[in-house]
mmCIF file of C-alpha atoms in Angstrom:
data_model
loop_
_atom_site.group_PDB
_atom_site.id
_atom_site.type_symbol
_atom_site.label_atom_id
_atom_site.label_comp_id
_atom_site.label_asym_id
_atom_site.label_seq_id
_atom_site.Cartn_x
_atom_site.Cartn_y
_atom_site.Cartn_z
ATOM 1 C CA UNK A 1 -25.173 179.194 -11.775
ATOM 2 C CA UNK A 2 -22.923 182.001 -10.572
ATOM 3 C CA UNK A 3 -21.706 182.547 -6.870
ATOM 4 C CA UNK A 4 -23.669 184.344 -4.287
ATOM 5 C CA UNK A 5 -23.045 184.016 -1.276
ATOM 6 C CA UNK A 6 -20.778 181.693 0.279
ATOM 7 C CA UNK A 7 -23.212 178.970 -1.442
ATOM 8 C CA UNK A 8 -20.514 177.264 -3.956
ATOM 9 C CA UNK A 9 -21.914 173.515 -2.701
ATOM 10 C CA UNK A 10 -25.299 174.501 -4.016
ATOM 11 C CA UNK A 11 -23.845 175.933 -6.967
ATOM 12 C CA UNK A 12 -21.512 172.885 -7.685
ATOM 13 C CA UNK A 13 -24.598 170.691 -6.701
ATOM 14 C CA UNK A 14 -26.777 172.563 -9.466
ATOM 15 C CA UNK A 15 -23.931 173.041 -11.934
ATOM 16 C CA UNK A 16 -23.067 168.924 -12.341
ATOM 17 C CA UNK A 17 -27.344 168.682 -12.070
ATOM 18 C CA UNK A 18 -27.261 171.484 -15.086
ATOM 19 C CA UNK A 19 -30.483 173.006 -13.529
ATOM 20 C CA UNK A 20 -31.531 174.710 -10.786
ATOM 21 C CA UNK A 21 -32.421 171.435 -9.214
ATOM 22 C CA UNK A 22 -31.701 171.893 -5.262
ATOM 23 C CA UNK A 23 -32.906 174.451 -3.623
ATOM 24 C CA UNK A 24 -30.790 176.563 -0.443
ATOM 25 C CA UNK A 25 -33.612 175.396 1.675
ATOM 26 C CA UNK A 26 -33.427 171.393 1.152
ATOM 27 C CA UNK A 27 -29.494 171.905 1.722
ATOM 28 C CA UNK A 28 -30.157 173.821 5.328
ATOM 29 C CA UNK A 29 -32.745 171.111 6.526
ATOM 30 C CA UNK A 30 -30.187 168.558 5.521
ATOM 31 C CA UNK A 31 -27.871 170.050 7.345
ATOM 32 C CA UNK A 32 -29.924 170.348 9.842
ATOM 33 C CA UNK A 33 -30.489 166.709 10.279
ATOM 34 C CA UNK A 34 -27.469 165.273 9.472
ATOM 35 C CA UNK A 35 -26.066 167.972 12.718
ATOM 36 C CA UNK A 36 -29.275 166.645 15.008
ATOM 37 C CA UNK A 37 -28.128 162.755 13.867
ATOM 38 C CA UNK A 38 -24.349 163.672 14.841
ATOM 39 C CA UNK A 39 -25.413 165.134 17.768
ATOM 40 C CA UNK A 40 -27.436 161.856 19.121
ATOM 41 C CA UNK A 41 -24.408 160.071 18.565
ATOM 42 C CA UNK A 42 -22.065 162.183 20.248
ATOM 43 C CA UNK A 43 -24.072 162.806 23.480
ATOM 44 C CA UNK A 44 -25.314 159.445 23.853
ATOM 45 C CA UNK A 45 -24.782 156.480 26.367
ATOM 46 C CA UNK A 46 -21.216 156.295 25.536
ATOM 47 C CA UNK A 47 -20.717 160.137 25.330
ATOM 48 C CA UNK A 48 -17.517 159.974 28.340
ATOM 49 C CA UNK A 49 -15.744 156.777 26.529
ATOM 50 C CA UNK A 50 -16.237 159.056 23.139
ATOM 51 C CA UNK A 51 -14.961 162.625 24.856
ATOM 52 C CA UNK A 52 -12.113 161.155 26.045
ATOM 53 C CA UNK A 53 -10.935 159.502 22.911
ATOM 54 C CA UNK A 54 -11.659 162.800 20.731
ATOM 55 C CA UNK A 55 -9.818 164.977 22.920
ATOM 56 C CA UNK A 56 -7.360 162.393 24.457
ATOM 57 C CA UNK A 57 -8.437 163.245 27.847
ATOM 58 C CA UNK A 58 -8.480 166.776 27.872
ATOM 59 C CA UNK A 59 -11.526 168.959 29.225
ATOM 60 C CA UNK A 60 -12.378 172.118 27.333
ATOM 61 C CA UNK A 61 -14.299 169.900 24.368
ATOM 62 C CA UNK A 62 -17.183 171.548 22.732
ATOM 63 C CA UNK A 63 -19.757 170.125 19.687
ATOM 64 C CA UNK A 64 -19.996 172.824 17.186
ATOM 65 C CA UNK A 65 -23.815 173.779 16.323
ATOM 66 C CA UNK A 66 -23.947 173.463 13.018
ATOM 67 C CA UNK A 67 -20.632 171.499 11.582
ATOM 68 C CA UNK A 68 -22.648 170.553 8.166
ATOM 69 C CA UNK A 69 -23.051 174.263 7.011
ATOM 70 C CA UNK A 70 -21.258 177.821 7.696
ATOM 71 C CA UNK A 71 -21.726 180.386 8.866
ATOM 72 C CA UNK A 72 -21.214 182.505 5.025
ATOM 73 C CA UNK A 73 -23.951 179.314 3.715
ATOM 74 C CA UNK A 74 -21.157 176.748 2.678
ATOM 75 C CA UNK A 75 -21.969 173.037 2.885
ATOM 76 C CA UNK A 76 -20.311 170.122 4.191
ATOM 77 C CA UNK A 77 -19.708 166.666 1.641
ATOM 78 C CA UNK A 78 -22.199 165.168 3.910
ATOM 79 C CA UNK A 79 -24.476 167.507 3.013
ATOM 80 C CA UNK A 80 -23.847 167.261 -0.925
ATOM 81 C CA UNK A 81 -24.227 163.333 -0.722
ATOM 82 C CA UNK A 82 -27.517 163.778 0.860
ATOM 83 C CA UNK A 83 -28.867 166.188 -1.532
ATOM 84 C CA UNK A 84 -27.775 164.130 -4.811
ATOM 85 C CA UNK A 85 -28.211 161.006 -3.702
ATOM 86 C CA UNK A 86 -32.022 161.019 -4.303
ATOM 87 C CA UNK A 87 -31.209 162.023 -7.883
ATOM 88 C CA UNK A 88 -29.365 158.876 -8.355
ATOM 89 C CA UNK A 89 -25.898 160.246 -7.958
ATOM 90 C CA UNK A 90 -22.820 159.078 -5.792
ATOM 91 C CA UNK A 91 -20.391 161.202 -4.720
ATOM 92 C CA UNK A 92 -17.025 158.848 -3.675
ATOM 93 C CA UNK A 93 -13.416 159.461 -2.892
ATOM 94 C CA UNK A 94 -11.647 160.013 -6.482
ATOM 95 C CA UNK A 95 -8.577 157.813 -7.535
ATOM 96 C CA UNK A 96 -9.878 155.234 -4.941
ATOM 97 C CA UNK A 97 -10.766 151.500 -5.156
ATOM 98 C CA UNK A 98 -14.225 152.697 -4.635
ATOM 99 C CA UNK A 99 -14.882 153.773 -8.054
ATOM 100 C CA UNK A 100 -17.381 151.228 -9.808
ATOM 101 C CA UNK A 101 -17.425 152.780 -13.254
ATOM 102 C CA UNK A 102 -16.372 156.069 -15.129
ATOM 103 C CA UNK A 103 -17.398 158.861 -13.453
ATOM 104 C CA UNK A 104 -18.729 161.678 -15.279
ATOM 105 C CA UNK A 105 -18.502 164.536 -13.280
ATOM 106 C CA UNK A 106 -16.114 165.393 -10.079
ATOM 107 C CA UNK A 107 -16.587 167.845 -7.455
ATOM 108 C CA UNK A 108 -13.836 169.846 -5.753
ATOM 109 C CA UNK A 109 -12.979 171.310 -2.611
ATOM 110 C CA UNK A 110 -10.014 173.380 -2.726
ATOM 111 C CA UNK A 111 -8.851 176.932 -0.273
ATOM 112 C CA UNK A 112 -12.937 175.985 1.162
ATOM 113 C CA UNK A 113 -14.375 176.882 -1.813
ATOM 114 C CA UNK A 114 -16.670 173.346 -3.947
ATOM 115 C CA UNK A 115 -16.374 173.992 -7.866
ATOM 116 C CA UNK A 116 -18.037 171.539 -10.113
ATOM 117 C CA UNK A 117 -16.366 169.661 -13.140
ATOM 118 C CA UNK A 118 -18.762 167.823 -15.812
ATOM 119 C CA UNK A 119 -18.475 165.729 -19.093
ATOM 120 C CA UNK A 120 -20.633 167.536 -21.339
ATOM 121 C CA UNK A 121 -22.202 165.633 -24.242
ATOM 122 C CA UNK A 122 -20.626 162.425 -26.090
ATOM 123 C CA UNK A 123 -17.658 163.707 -27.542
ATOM 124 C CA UNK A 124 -14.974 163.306 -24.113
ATOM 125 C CA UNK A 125 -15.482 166.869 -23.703
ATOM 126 C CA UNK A 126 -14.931 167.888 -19.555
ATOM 127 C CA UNK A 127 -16.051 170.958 -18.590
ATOM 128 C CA UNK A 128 -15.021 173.159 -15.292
ATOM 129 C CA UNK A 129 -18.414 174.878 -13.830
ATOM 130 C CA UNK A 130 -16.774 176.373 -11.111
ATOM 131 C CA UNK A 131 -19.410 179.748 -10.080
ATOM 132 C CA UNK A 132 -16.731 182.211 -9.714
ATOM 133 C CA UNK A 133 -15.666 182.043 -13.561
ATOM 134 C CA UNK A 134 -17.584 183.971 -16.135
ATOM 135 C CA UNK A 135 -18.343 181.107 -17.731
ATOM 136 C CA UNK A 136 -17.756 177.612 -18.332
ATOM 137 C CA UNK A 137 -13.826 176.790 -19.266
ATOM 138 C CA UNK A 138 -12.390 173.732 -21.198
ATOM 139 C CA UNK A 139 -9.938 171.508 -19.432
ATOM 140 C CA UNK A 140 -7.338 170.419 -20.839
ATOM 141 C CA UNK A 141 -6.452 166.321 -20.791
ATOM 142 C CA UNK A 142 -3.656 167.164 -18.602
ATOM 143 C CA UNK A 143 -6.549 168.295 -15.915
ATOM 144 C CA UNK A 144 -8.725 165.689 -16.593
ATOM 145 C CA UNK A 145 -6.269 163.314 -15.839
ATOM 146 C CA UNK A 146 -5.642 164.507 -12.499
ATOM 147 C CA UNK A 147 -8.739 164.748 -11.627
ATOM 148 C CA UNK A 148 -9.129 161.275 -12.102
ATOM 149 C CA UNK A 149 -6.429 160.822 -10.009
ATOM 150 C CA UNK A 150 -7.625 162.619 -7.145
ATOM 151 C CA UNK A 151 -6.018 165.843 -7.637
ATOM 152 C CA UNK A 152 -7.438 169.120 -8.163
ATOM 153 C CA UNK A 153 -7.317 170.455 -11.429
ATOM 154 C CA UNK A 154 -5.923 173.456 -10.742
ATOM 155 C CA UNK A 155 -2.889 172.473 -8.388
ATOM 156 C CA UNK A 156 -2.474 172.317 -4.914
ATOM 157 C CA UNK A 157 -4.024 170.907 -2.030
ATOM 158 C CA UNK A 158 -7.857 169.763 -1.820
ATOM 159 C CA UNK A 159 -10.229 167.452 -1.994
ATOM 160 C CA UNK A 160 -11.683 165.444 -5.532
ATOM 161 C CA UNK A 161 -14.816 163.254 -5.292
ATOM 162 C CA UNK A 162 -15.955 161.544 -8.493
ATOM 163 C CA UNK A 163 -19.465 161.810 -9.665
ATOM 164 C CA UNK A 164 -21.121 158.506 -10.655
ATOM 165 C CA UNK A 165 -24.843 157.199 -10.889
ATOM 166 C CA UNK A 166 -27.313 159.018 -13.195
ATOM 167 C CA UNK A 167 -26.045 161.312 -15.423
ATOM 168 C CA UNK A 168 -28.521 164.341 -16.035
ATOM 169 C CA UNK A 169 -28.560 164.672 -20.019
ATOM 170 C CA UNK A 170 -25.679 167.005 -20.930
ATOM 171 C CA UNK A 171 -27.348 170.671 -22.700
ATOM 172 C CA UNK A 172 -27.629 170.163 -26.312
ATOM 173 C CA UNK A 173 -29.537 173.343 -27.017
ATOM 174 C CA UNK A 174 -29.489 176.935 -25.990
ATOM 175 C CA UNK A 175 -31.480 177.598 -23.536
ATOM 176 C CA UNK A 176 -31.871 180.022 -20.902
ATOM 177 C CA UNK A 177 -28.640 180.035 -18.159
ATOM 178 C CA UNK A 178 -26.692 177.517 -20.199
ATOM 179 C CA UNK A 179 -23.998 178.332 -22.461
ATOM 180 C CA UNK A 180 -23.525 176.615 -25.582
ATOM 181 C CA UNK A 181 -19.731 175.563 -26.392
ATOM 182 C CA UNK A 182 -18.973 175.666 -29.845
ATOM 183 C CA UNK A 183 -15.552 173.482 -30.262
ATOM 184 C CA UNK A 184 -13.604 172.863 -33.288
ATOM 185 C CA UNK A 185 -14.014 169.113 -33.017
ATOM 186 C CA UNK A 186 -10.532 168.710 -35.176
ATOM 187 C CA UNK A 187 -8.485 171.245 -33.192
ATOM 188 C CA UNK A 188 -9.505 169.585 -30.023
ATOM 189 C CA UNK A 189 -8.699 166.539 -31.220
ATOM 190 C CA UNK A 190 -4.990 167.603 -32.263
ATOM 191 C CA UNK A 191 -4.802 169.388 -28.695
ATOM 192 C CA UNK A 192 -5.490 166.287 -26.884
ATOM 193 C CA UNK A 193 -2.848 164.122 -28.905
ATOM 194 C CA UNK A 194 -0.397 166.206 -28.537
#
């Protein structure tokens, strides 16, 4: 799904779903509630004991309207765990103690933008989905392993959450807005030994 927008959670979403599975809509209602659920919280009974702890005392505190979504369309993690938990899938905190079994997908938050990294069919292959390239790259073992790890696969700071649950099935044919990748089984292979 390429970027439009500032709406890379829906694209990651979509991209690790490999259809066009959530809709802009269904993330700005959750968003919606998940804000409206924050907000009850925060401006309940204990809303004084809870103001003075956040701010340590200090007046000048204000709730943000809409802290699950921006202003350009981004989307908070809340958000994406909402939206793909219906669909069977858990997003959790990568290289944790969390993780019950092999993830096989991650999605990453790096200089606020959410990119979208997938296993793709039964071979080991892991694919980056991120919207802004032309089209789906190859990582290298190297990057899968620090994915794994929690780090994002393309240096520096951010945030890695694995993907676990139900796995959509992987594209096997060509079909309209998926790309095929053809891969040398052997030279992959080789690459990954060495």
């Amino acid at each position: 799904e390429p970027q439009r927008q500032g709406l890379c959670g829906l694209h990651a979403a979509n991209a690790l779903m490999q259809r066009q599975d959530i809709s802009q809509s269904e993330m700005n209602r959750v968003a919606a509630r998940l804000d409206k659920a924050e907000n009850r919280l925060i401006e309940h009974r204990r809303r004084n004991h809870v103001l003075h702890k956040v701010t340590g005392g200090r007046a000048g505190f204000k709730l943000e309207r809409d802290r699950n979504r921006s202003s350009s369309g981004d989307f908070s993690i809340q958000v994406l765990r909402t939206a793909l938990e219906p669909r069977g899938v858990r997003l959790l905190a990568a290289g944790g103690a969390d993780c019950g079994w092999e993830p096989w997908g991650f999605l990453v938050h790096r200089r606020g933008h959410w990119s979208a990294v997938r296993k793709i069919g039964a071979h080991d292959f892991w694919v980056d989905l991120d919207s802004t390239l032309p089209r789906p790259r190859l990582l290298s073992a190297q990057e899968v392993h620090l994915l794994f790890a929690g780090v994002p696969h393309r240096g520096g700071e951010g945030l890695v959450f694995s993907v676990e649950g139900a796995a959509p099935p992987s594209p096997e044919k060509v079909r309209r807005g998926v790309f095929r990748l053809d891969v040398n089984l052997q030279k992959r292979s080789a690459a990954l030994q060495s």
